[in-house]
Short mmCIF file of C-alpha atoms in Angstrom, two decimals:
data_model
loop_
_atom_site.label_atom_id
_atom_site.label_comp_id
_atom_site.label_asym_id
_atom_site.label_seq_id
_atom_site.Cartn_x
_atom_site.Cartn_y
_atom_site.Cartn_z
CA UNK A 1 27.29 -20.13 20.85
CA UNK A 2 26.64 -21.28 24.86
CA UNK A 3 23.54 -19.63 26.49
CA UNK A 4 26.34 -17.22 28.56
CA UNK A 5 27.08 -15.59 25.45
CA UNK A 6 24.10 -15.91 23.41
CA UNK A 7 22.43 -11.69 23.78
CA UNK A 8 25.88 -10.90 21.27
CA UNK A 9 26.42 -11.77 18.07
CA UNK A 10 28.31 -11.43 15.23
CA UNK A 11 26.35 -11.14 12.36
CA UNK A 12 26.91 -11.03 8.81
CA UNK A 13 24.58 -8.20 6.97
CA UNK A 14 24.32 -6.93 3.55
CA UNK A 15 24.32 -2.71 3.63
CA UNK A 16 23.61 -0.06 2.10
CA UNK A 17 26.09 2.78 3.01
CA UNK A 18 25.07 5.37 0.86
CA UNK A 19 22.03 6.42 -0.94
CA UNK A 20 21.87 5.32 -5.06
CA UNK A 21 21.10 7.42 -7.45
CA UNK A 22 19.15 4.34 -9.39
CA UNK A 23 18.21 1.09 -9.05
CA UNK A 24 21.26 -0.03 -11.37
CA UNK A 25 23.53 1.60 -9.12
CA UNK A 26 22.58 -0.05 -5.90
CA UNK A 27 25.83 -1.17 -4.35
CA UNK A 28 25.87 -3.67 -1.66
CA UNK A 29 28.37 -4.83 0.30
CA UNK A 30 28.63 -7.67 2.98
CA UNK A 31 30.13 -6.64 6.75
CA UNK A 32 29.53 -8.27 10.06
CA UNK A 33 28.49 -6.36 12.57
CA UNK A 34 27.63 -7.04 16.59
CA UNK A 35 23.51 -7.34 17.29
CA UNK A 36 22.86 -7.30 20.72
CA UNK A 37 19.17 -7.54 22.00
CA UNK A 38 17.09 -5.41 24.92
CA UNK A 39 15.54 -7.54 27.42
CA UNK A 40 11.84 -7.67 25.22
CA UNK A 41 14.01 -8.54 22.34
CA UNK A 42 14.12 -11.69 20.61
CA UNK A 43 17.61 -12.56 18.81
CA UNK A 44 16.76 -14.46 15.52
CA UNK A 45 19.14 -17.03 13.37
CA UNK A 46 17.70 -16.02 9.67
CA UNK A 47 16.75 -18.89 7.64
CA UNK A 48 15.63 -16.71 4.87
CA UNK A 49 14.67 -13.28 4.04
CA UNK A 50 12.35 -11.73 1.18
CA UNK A 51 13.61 -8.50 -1.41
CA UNK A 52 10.65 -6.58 -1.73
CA UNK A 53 10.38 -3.53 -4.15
CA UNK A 54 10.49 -1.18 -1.44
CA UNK A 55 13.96 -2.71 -0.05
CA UNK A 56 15.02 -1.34 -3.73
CA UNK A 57 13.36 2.19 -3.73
CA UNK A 58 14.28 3.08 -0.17
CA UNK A 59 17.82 2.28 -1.25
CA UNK A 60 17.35 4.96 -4.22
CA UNK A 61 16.23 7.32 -1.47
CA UNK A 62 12.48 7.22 -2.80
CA UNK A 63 11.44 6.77 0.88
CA UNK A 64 12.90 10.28 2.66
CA UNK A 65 12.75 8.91 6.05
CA UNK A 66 15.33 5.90 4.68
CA UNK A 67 18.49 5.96 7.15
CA UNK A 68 22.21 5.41 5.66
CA UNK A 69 24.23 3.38 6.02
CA UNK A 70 21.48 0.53 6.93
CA UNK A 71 20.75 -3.75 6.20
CA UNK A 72 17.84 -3.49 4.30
CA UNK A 73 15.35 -6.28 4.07
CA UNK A 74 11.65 -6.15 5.44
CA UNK A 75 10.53 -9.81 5.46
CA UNK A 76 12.32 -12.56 7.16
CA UNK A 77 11.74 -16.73 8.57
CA UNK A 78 14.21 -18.35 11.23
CA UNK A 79 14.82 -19.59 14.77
CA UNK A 80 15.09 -17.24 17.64
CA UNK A 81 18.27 -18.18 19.43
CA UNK A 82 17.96 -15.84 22.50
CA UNK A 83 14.99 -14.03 24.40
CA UNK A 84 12.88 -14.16 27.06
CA UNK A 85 12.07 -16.87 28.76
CA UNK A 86 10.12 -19.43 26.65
CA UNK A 87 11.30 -18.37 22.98
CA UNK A 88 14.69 -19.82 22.85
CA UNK A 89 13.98 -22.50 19.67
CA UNK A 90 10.75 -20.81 18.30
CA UNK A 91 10.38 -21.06 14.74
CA UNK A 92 9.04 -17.49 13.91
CA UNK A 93 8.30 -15.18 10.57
CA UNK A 94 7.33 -11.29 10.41
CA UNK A 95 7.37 -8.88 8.41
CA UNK A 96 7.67 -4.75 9.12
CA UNK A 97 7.13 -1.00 8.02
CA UNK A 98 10.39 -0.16 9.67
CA UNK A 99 12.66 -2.71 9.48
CA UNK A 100 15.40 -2.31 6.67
CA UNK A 101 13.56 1.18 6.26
CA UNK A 102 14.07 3.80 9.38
CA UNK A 103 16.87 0.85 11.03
CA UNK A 104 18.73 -2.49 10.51
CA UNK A 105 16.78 -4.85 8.55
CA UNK A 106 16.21 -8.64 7.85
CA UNK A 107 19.05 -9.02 4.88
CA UNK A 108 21.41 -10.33 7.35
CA UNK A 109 22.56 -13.95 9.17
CA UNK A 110 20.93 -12.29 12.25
CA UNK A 111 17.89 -10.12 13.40
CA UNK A 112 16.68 -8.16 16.67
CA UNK A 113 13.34 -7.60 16.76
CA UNK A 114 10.65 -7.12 19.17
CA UNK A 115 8.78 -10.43 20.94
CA UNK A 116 5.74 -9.64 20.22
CA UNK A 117 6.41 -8.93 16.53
CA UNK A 118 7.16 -12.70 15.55
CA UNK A 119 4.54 -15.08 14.32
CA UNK A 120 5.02 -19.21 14.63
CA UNK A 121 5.93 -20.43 11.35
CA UNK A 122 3.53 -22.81 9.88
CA UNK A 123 4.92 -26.32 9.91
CA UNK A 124 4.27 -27.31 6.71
CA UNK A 125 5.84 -23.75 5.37
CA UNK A 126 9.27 -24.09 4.37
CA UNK A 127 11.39 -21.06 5.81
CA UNK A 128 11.86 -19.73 2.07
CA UNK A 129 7.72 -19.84 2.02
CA UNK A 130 7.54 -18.37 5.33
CA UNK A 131 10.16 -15.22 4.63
CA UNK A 132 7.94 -14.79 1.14
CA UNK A 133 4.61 -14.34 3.04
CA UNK A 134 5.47 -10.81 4.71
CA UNK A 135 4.96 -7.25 2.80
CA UNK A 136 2.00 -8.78 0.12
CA UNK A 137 -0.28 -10.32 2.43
CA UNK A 138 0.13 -7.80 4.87
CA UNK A 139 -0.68 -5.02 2.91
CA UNK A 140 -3.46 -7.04 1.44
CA UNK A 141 -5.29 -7.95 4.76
CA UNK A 142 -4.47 -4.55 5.71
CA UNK A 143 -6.32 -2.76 2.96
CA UNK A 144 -8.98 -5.69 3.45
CA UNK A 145 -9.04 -4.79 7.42
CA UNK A 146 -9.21 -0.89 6.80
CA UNK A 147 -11.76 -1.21 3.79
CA UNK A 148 -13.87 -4.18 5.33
CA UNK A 149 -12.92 -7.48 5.05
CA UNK A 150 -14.75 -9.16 2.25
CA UNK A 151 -17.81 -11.39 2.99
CA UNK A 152 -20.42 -14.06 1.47
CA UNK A 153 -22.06 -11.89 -1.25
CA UNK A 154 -19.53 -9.34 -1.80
CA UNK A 155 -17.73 -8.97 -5.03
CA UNK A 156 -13.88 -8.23 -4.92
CA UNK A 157 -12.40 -6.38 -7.96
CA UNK A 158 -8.53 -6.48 -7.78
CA UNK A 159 -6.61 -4.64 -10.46
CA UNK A 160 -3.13 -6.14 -11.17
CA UNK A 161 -4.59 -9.45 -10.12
CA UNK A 162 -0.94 -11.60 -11.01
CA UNK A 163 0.92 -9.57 -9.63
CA UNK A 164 2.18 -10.49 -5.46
CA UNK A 165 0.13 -8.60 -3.61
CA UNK A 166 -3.24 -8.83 -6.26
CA UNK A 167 -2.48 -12.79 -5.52
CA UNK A 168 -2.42 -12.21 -1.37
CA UNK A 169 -6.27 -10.14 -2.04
CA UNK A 170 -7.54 -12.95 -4.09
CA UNK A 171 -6.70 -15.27 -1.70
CA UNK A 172 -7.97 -13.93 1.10
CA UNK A 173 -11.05 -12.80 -0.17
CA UNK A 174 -11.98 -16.22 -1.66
CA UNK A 175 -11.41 -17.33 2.10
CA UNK A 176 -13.86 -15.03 3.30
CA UNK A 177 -16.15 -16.66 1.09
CA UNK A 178 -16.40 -13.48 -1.62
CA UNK A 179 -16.68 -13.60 -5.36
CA UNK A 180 -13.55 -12.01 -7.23
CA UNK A 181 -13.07 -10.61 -10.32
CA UNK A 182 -9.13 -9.97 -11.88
CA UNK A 183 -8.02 -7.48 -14.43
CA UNK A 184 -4.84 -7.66 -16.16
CA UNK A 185 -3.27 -5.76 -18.68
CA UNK A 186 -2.92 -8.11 -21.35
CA UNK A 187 -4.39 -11.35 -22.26
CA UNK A 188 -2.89 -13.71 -19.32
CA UNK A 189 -4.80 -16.02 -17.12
CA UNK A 190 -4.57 -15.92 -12.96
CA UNK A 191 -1.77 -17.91 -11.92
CA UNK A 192 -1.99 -17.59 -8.35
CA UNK A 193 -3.69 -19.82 -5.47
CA UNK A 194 -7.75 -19.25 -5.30
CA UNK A 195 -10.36 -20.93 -2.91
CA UNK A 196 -12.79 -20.48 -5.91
CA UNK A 197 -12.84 -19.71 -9.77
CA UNK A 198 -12.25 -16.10 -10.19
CA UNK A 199 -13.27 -14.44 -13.75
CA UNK A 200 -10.35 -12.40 -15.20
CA UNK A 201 -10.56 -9.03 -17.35
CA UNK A 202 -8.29 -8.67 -19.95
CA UNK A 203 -8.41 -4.91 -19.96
CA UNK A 204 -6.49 -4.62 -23.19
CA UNK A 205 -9.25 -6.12 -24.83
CA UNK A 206 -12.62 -4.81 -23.26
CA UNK A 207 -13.80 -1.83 -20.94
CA UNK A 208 -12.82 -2.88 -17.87
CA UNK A 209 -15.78 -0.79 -15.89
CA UNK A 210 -18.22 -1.81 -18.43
CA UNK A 211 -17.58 -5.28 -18.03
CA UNK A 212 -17.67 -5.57 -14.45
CA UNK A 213 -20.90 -4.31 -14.44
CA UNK A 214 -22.18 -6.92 -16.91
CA UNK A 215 -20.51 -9.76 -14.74
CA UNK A 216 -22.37 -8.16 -11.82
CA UNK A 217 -26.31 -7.57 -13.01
CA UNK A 218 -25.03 -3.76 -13.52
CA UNK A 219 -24.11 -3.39 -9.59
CA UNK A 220 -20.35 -3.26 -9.80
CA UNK A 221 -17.75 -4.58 -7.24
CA UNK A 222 -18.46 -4.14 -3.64
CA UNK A 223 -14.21 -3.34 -2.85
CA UNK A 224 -11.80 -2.54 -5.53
CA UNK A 225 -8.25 -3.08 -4.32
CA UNK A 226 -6.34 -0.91 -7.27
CA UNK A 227 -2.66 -2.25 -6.89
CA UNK A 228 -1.47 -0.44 -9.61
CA UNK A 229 -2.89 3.10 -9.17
CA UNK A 230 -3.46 5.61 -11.19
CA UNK A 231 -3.69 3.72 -14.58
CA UNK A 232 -6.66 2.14 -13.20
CA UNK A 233 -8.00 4.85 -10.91
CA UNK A 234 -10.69 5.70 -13.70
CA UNK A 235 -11.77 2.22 -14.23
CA UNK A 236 -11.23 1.44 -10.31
CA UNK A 237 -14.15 4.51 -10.13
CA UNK A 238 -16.63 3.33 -12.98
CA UNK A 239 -16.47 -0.07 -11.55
CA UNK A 240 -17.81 0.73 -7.35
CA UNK A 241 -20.98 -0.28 -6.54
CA UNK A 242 -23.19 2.04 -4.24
CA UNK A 243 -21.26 2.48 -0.95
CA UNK A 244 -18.32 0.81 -2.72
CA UNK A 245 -14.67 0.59 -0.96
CA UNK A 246 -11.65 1.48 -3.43
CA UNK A 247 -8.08 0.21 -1.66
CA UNK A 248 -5.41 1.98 -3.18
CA UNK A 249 -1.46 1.50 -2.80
CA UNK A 250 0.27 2.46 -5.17
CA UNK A 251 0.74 5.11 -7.95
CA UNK A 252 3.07 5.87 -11.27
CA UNK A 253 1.53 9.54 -11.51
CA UNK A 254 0.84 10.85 -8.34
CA UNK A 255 -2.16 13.59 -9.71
CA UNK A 256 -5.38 12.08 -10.66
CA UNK A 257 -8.88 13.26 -12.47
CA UNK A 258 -11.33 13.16 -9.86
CA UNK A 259 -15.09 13.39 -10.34
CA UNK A 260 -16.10 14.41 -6.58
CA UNK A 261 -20.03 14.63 -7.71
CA UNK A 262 -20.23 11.03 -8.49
CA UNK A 263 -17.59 10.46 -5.57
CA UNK A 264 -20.41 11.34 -2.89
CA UNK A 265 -23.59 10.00 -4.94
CA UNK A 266 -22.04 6.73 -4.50
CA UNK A 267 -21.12 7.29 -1.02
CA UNK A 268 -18.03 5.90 -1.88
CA UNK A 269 -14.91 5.56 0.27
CA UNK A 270 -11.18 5.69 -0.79
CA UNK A 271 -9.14 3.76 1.96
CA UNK A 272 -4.89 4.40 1.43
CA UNK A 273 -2.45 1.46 2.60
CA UNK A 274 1.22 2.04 3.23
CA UNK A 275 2.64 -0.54 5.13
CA UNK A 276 5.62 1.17 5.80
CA UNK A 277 3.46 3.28 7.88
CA UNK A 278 3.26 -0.02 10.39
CA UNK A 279 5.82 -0.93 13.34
CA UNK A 280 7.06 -4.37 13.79
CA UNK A 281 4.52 -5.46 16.33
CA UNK A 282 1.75 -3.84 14.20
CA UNK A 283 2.61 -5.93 11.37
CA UNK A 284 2.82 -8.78 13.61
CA UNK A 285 -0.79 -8.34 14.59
CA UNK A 286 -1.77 -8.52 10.67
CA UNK A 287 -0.22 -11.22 10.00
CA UNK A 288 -1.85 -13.59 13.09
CA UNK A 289 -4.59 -12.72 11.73
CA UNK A 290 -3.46 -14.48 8.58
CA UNK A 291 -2.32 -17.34 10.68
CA UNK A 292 -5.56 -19.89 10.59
CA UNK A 293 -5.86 -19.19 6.85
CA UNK A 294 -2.31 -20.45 6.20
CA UNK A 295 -2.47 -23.31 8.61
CA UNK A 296 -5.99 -24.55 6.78
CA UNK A 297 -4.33 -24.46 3.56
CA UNK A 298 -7.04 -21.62 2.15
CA UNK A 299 -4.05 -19.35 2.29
CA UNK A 300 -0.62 -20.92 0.32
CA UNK A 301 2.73 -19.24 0.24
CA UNK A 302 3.76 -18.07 -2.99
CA UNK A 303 5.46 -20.59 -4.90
CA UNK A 304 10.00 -20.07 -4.72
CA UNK A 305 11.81 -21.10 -7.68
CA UNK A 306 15.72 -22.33 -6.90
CA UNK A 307 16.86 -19.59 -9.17
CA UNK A 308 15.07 -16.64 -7.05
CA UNK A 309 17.22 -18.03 -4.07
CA UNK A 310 20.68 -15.95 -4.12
CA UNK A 311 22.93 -15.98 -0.95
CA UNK A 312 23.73 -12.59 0.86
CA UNK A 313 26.82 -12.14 -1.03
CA UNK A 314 24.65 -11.62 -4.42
CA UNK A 315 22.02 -9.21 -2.94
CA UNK A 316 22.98 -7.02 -5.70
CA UNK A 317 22.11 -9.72 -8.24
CA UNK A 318 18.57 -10.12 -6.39
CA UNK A 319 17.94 -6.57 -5.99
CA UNK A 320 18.28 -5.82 -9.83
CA UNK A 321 16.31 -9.14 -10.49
CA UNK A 322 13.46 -7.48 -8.01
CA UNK A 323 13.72 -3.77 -9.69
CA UNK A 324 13.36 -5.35 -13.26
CA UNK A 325 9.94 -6.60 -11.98
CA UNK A 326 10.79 -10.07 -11.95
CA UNK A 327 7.39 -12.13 -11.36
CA UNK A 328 9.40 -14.63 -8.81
CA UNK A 329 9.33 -14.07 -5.33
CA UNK A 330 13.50 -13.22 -4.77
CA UNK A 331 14.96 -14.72 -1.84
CA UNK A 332 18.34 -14.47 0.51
CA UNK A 333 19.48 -17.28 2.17
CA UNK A 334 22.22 -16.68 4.34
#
C-alpha cells in the first residue's frame, strides 16, 4: 500500500450481523470491508486482538446499547500504518468501552481509532501480550483510581483473585507497595504475577470475613475489589475496615441484602466500575498510567498459550472457548 493510498483500506473483519439468542449460537462470519480514517485518526495494521467476555455477551444482546451488524473485539496490539504526522510506524496497544460495543471493533486485519487513544507498546511485550493487557487492567486501575489507589500500609482484599482481572488488582496493588489478600472458591493457589507474597483464602474451607480479620489484627481490608459480585457481597461487607472502599464489577444476581446501619457506621464507600462506560481516549489515559509499571517489569502481561491463539476465521471457536470460562487469555491473530 503507497502513502497516496494509504487513508483506505480493505480490511478483513469478523461480524456479527445479528443479535444471538446464546452464547452457543454466536455466528460469525468473515467480510472485508473499506476503513477509512478522519484526519485525528490513526489507521492501525492489527497484530493481535483479545476476546473478552463482554465481546461474547454484547453479541447475545446482554449490552442494549450493542449495534448490529458490528466487528466486535475491544482489545487490540499493531502498527499504525497511516495518521498524522509523526505516527506512521508506531507500535501502539489500547483498549475501549466502545469499540466492538456501540461501533466497529478490534476483531479485524484493520482498526480506526482515535490518536490519542493508542499507547506505545512495550518493547519487550510481544503483540499477543500487548492485545491481552486491555479490558483487565483497565478496569482494575480503574476501580483502583476511583476507590484510591492502594498504598504502603493498606491491605487489598480481591475476591476471585485467579481470575484476569483479580490478577491485574494484585498486581498493581503489590506495585503500589500494599499488602494483598486472595480468596478463591476452592482450594487453588494464586497463579498470577505478584511483586510480593500474597496470602490466599480458600473460602470453601473457612469464613472468608472472619479470616481476614484474623490476618489483619481484627481491622479488615482497607479496599475490597469484589470481581465476582454478589456471591461475595456479604463477605466483601464483613471484611471492610473503618472507612473501607468496596470495588464492585460484576454481578450473577443483580438484588442484594444490604445492611445500611453498618453501611454508614463504617463510613464505608461502594465505588461501581464499568468500563464500557469509557471512550477510547479515556481508556487510553488508564492505561498510560499503567505504562511505567509494565516497562519496570512490576506489571507482566498475562501469560498466551499457542492454543488460545485462533486466526479470524475461527472467532467462533474462540468465542465459545471465552464463554465456557476458559482460564487462558483467547487471542485473534489475523
Amino acid at each position: 500500500m503507497s502513502p497516496a493510498d494509504s487513508k483506505t483500506v480493505e480490511a478483513r473483519c469478523v461480524r456479527l450481523n445479528a443479535k444471538a439468542e446464546n452464547a452457543a449460537a454466536v455466528t460469525p462470519v468473515v467480510e472485508q470491508h473499506t476503513l477509512s480514517r478522519g484526519p485525528n485518526d490513526l489507521l492501525i495494521e492489527l497484530k493481535a486482538a483479545a476476546v473478552n467476555p463482554s465481546d461474547v455477551k454484547a453479541a447475545t444482546g446482554l449490552m442494549p446499547y450493542a449495534v448490529f451488524p458490528r466487528t466486535p473485539g475491544r482489545d487490540y496490539a499493531g502498527v499504525v500504518i497511516d495518521g498524522p504526522a509523526g505516527t506512521r510506524g508506531r507500535e501502539v496497544f489500547g483498549s475501549s468501552g466502545d469499540l466492538g460495543i456501540r461501533r466497529d471493533g478490534t476483531h479485524a486485519s484493520h482498526l480506526v481509532v482515535e490518536a490519542d487513544a493508542v499507547v506505545e507498546k512495550p518493547k519487550a511485550l510481544s503483540w499477543e501480550e500487548a492485545a491481552g493487557i486491555g479490558v483487565p487492567f483497565v478496569t482494575a486501575m480503574e476501580g483502583f483510581r476511583r476507590a484510591g489507589v492502594p498504598k504502603s500500609g493498606e491491605t487489598v482484599l480481591v475476591f476471585g483473585v485467579n481470575g484476569k482481572v483479580g490478577q491485574a488488582a494484585v498486581q498493581i496493588a503489590t506495585w503500589q507497595g500494599a499488602r494483598v489478600i486472595g480468596v478463591v472458591r476452592k482450594a487453588e493457589a494464586y497463579d498470577g504475577h505478584s511483586n510480593a507474597p500474597i496470602e490466599v483464602i480458600d473460602a470453601s474451607a473457612v469464613d472468608a470475613a472472619v479470616r481476614v480479620r484474623e490476618l489483619t489484627g481484627g481491622k479488615g481490608a482497607d479496599i475490597v475489589f469484589n470481581t465476582v459480585g454478589d456471591p461475595y457481597f456479604q463477605a466483601a461487607h464483613r471484611s471492610l475496615a473503618l472507612r473501607g472502599r468496596q470495588i464492585l464489577i460484576a454481578a450473577i444476581d443483580r438484588i442484594v441484602q444490604f445492611n445500611i446501619l453498618e453501611f454508614y457506621r463504617g463510613q464505608h464507600t461502594y465505588v461501581g466500575i464499568d468500563t464500557l462506560g469509557l471512550s477510547s481516549a479515556a481508556t487510553g489515559a488508564v492505561l498510560r498510567e499503567l505504562g511505567p509499571g509494565f516497562a519496570s517489569s512490576h506489571l507482566k502481561p498475562f501469560p498466551i498459550r499457542a492454543n488460545a491463539i485462533y486466526p479470524l476465521e475461527r472467532a467462533k471457536e474462540a468465542y465459545a472457548a471465552v464463554a465456557g470460562s476458559s482460564r487462558d487469555r483467547v487471542i485473534l491473530r489475523p
